[in-house]
XYZ file of C-alpha atoms in Angstrom:
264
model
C 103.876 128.289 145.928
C 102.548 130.767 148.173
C 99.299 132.439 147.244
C 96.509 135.206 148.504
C 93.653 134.332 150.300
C 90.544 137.064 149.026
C 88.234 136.758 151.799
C 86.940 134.615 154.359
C 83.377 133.296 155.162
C 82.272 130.874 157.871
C 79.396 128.606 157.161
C 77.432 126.333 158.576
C 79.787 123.111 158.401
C 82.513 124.763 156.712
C 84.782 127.794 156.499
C 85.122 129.173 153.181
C 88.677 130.602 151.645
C 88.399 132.554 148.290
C 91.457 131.823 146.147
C 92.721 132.833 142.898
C 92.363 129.310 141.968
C 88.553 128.937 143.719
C 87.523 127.813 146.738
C 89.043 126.142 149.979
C 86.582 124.280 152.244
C 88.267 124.101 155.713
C 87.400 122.106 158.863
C 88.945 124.669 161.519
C 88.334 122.754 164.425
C 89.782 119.396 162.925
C 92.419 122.327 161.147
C 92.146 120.462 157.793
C 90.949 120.891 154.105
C 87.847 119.881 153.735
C 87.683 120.338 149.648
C 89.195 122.126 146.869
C 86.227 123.747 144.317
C 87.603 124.377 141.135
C 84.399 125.642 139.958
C 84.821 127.325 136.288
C 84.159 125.100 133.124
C 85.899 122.045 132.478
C 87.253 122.738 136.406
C 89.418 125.721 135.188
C 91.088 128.327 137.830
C 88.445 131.443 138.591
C 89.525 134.394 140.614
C 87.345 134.314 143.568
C 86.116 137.015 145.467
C 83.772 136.284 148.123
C 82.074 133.194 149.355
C 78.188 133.475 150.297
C 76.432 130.398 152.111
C 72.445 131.677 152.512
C 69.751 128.938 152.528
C 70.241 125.603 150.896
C 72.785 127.530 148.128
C 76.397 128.215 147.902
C 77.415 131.738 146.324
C 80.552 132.673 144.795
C 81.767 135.925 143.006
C 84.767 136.600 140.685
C 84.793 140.181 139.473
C 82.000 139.887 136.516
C 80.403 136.220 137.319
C 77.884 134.992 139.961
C 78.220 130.755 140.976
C 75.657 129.568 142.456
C 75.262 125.609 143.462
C 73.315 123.811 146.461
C 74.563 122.570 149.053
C 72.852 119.165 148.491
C 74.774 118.708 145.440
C 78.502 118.530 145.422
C 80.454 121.380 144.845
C 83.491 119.669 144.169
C 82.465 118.419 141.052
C 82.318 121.941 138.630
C 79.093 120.567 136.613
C 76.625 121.957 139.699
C 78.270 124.971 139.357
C 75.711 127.517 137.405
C 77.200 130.912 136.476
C 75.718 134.140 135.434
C 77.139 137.441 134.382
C 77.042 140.709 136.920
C 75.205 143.877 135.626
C 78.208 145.627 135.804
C 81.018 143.189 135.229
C 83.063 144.924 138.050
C 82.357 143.556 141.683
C 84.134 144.876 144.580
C 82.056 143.053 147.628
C 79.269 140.766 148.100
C 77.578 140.272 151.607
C 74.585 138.510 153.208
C 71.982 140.658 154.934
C 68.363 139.255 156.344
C 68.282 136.442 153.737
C 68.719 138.772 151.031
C 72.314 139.275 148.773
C 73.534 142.716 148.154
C 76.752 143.821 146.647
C 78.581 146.234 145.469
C 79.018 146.538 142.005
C 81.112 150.014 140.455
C 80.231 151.792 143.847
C 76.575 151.338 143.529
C 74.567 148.935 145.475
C 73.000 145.903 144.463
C 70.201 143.575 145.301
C 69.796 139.771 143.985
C 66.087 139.103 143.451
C 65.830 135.708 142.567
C 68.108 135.787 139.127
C 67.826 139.433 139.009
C 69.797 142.054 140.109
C 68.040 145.463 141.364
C 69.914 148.657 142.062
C 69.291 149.770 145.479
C 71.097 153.089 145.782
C 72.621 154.416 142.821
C 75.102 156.951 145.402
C 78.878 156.282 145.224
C 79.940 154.065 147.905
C 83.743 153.034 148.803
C 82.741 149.418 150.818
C 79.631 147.404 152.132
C 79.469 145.312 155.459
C 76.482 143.062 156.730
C 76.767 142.664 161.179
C 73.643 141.097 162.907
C 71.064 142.741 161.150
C 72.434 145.947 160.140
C 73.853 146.424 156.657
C 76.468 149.281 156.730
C 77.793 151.174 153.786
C 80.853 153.665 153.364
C 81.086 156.523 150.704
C 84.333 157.801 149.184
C 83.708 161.082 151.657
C 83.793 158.735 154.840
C 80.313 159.310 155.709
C 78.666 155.661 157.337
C 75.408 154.830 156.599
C 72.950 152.171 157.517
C 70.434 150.739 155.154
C 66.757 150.716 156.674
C 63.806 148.377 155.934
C 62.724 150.738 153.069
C 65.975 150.882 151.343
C 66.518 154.489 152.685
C 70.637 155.317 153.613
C 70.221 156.381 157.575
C 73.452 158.411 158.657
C 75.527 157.415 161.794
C 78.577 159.020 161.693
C 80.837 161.795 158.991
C 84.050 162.310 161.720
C 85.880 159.378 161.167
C 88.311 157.975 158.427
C 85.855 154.714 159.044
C 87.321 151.387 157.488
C 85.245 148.425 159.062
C 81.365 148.898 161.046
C 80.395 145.889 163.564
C 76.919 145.591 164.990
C 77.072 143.987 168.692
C 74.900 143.844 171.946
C 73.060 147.519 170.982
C 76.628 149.281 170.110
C 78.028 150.379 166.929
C 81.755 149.542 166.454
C 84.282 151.204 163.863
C 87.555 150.517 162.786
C 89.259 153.716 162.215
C 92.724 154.540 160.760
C 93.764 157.148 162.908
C 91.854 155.965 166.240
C 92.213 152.548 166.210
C 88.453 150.711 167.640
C 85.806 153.358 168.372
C 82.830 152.279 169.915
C 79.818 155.380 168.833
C 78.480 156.961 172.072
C 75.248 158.999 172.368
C 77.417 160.807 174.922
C 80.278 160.913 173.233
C 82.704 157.967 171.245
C 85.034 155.953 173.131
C 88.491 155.072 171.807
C 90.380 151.658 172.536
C 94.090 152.050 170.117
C 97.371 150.894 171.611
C 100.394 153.125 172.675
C 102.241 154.917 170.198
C 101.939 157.625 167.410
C 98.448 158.334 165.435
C 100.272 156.940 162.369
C 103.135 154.994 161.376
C 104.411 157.192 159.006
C 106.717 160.039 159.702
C 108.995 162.590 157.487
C 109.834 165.716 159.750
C 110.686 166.126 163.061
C 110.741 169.212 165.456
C 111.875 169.549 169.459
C 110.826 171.947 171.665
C 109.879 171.960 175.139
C 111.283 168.802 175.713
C 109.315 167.109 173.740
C 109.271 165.465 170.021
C 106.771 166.840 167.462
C 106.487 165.048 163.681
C 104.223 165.333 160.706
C 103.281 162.331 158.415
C 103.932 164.150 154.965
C 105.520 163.222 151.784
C 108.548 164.712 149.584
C 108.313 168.245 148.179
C 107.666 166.862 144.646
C 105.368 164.242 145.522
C 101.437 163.798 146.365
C 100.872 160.729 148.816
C 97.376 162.329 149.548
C 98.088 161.870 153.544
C 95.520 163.630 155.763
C 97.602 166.284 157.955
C 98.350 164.583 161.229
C 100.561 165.589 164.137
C 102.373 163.286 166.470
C 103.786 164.672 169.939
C 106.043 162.076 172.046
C 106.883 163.761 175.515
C 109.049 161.343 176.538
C 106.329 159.075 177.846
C 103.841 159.363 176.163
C 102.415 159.397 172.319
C 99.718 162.003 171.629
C 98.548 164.911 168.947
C 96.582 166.210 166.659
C 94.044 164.126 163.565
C 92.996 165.642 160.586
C 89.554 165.961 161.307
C 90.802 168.755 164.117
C 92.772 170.648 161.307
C 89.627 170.387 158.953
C 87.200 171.678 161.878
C 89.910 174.405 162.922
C 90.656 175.645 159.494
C 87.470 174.674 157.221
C 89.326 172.984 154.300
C 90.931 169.549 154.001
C 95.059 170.008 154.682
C 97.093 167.294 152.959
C 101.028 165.693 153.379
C 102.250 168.601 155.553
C 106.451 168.394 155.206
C 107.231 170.759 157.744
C 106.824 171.790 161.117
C 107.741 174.087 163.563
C 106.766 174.749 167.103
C 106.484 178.474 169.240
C 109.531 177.810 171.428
């Protein structure tokens, strides 16, 4: 029966999958499954989130539980598996950042200090990511912030619809929904997205000087929330217009435009 795999971690001798059932230990160069970790009481199913391998301890999250066993026991067997209850009962993420756990529990952020959790930043956040040292964080408003050493948020960048942050050699990477990879410039971003239109959706069309103009709405009677966008195809070649252009042109936020018409 087919099933979902949650998220992925790589550890040290193993590759972690979190199931719906628990956890899948893989050998990925041998291509093989390692172990199955049914790790709720009495072995039942638990909905696992993420997989965490820092120190000598193996982490795993469901939505309201923390698991934590050692790596010098065996997982396998569900009696080394300890659990404890989340502060808020509601995890979305869970990373590893300079030895420490943080994760994000109902949009705030949290810190595991030995068996305690400590809120870190109380501000609204939308998704967390830990890349070679740097531990990235995402509000609902797109802004992308880094975390210093004193637990301050640090601003890098408010012009993107921003979905993943990498850390690499020096250079910030995002991965953006209407730009594809961006790699942050301090003289000026550089863009890496294949050919074709801004976005895959599409729901009017206009021609005009021999070229093919569409907008990305919705129906009349329906809200799909889509950020105004503008796709040109001139035969050869896609280009157009993103959002953030009609926000800096205008000064307000222009959503699931229907309609569109070009100065012939």
């Amino acid at each position: 029966m087919a099933t979902s795999v949650n998220s992925i971690t790589v550890g040290t001798k193993h590759t972690y999958l979190a199931m719906p059932f628990g956890i899948i230990a893989m050998n990925t160069k041998k291509k093989e499954i390692v172990e199955i970790y049914y790790i709720g009481e009495e072995a039942t199913d638990q909905d696992v989130i993420k997989v965490i391998e820092s120190g000598d301890s193996l982490y795993a999250f469901t939505e309201d539980k923390m698991y934590r066993t050692s790596l010098y026991d065996n997982p396998a067997d569900f009696h080394f598996w300890q659990a404890s209850n989340l502060p808020t009962q509601h995890l979305q993420n869970a990373v590893s950042h300079k030895g420490k756990i943080y994760s994000l529990q109902d949009d705030a952020l949290y810190r595991l200090d030995g068996n305690t959790w400590t809120l870190v930043s109380p501000e609204t956040f939308s998704w967390i990511q830990s890349s070679n040292g740097k531990l990235f964080l995402c509000n609902q408003y797109q802004y992308l912030y880094e975390l210093t050493e004193t637990n301050e948020l640090h601003g890098l960048c408010d012009r993107y619809h921003i979905n993943d942050a990498v850390y690499t050699k020096g250079e910030y990477w995002l991965g953006e929904t209407n730009w594809g990879l961006i790699k942050l410039g301090a003289n000026g971003d550089e863009f890496y997205h294949p050919e074709g239109p801004n976005s895959n959706s599409g729901y009017s069309m206009h021609t005009a000087h021999g070229r093919m103009y569409s907008t990305i709405g919705g129906r009349w009677t329906t809200e799909y929330i889509r950020d105004a966008r503008i796709n040109i195809f001139d035969g050869t070649n896609w280009f157009g217009t993103d959002d953030y252009t009609f926000r800096s042109t205008l000064g307000q936020r222009i959503l699931d435009p229907v309609s569109i018409a070009v100065s012939p």
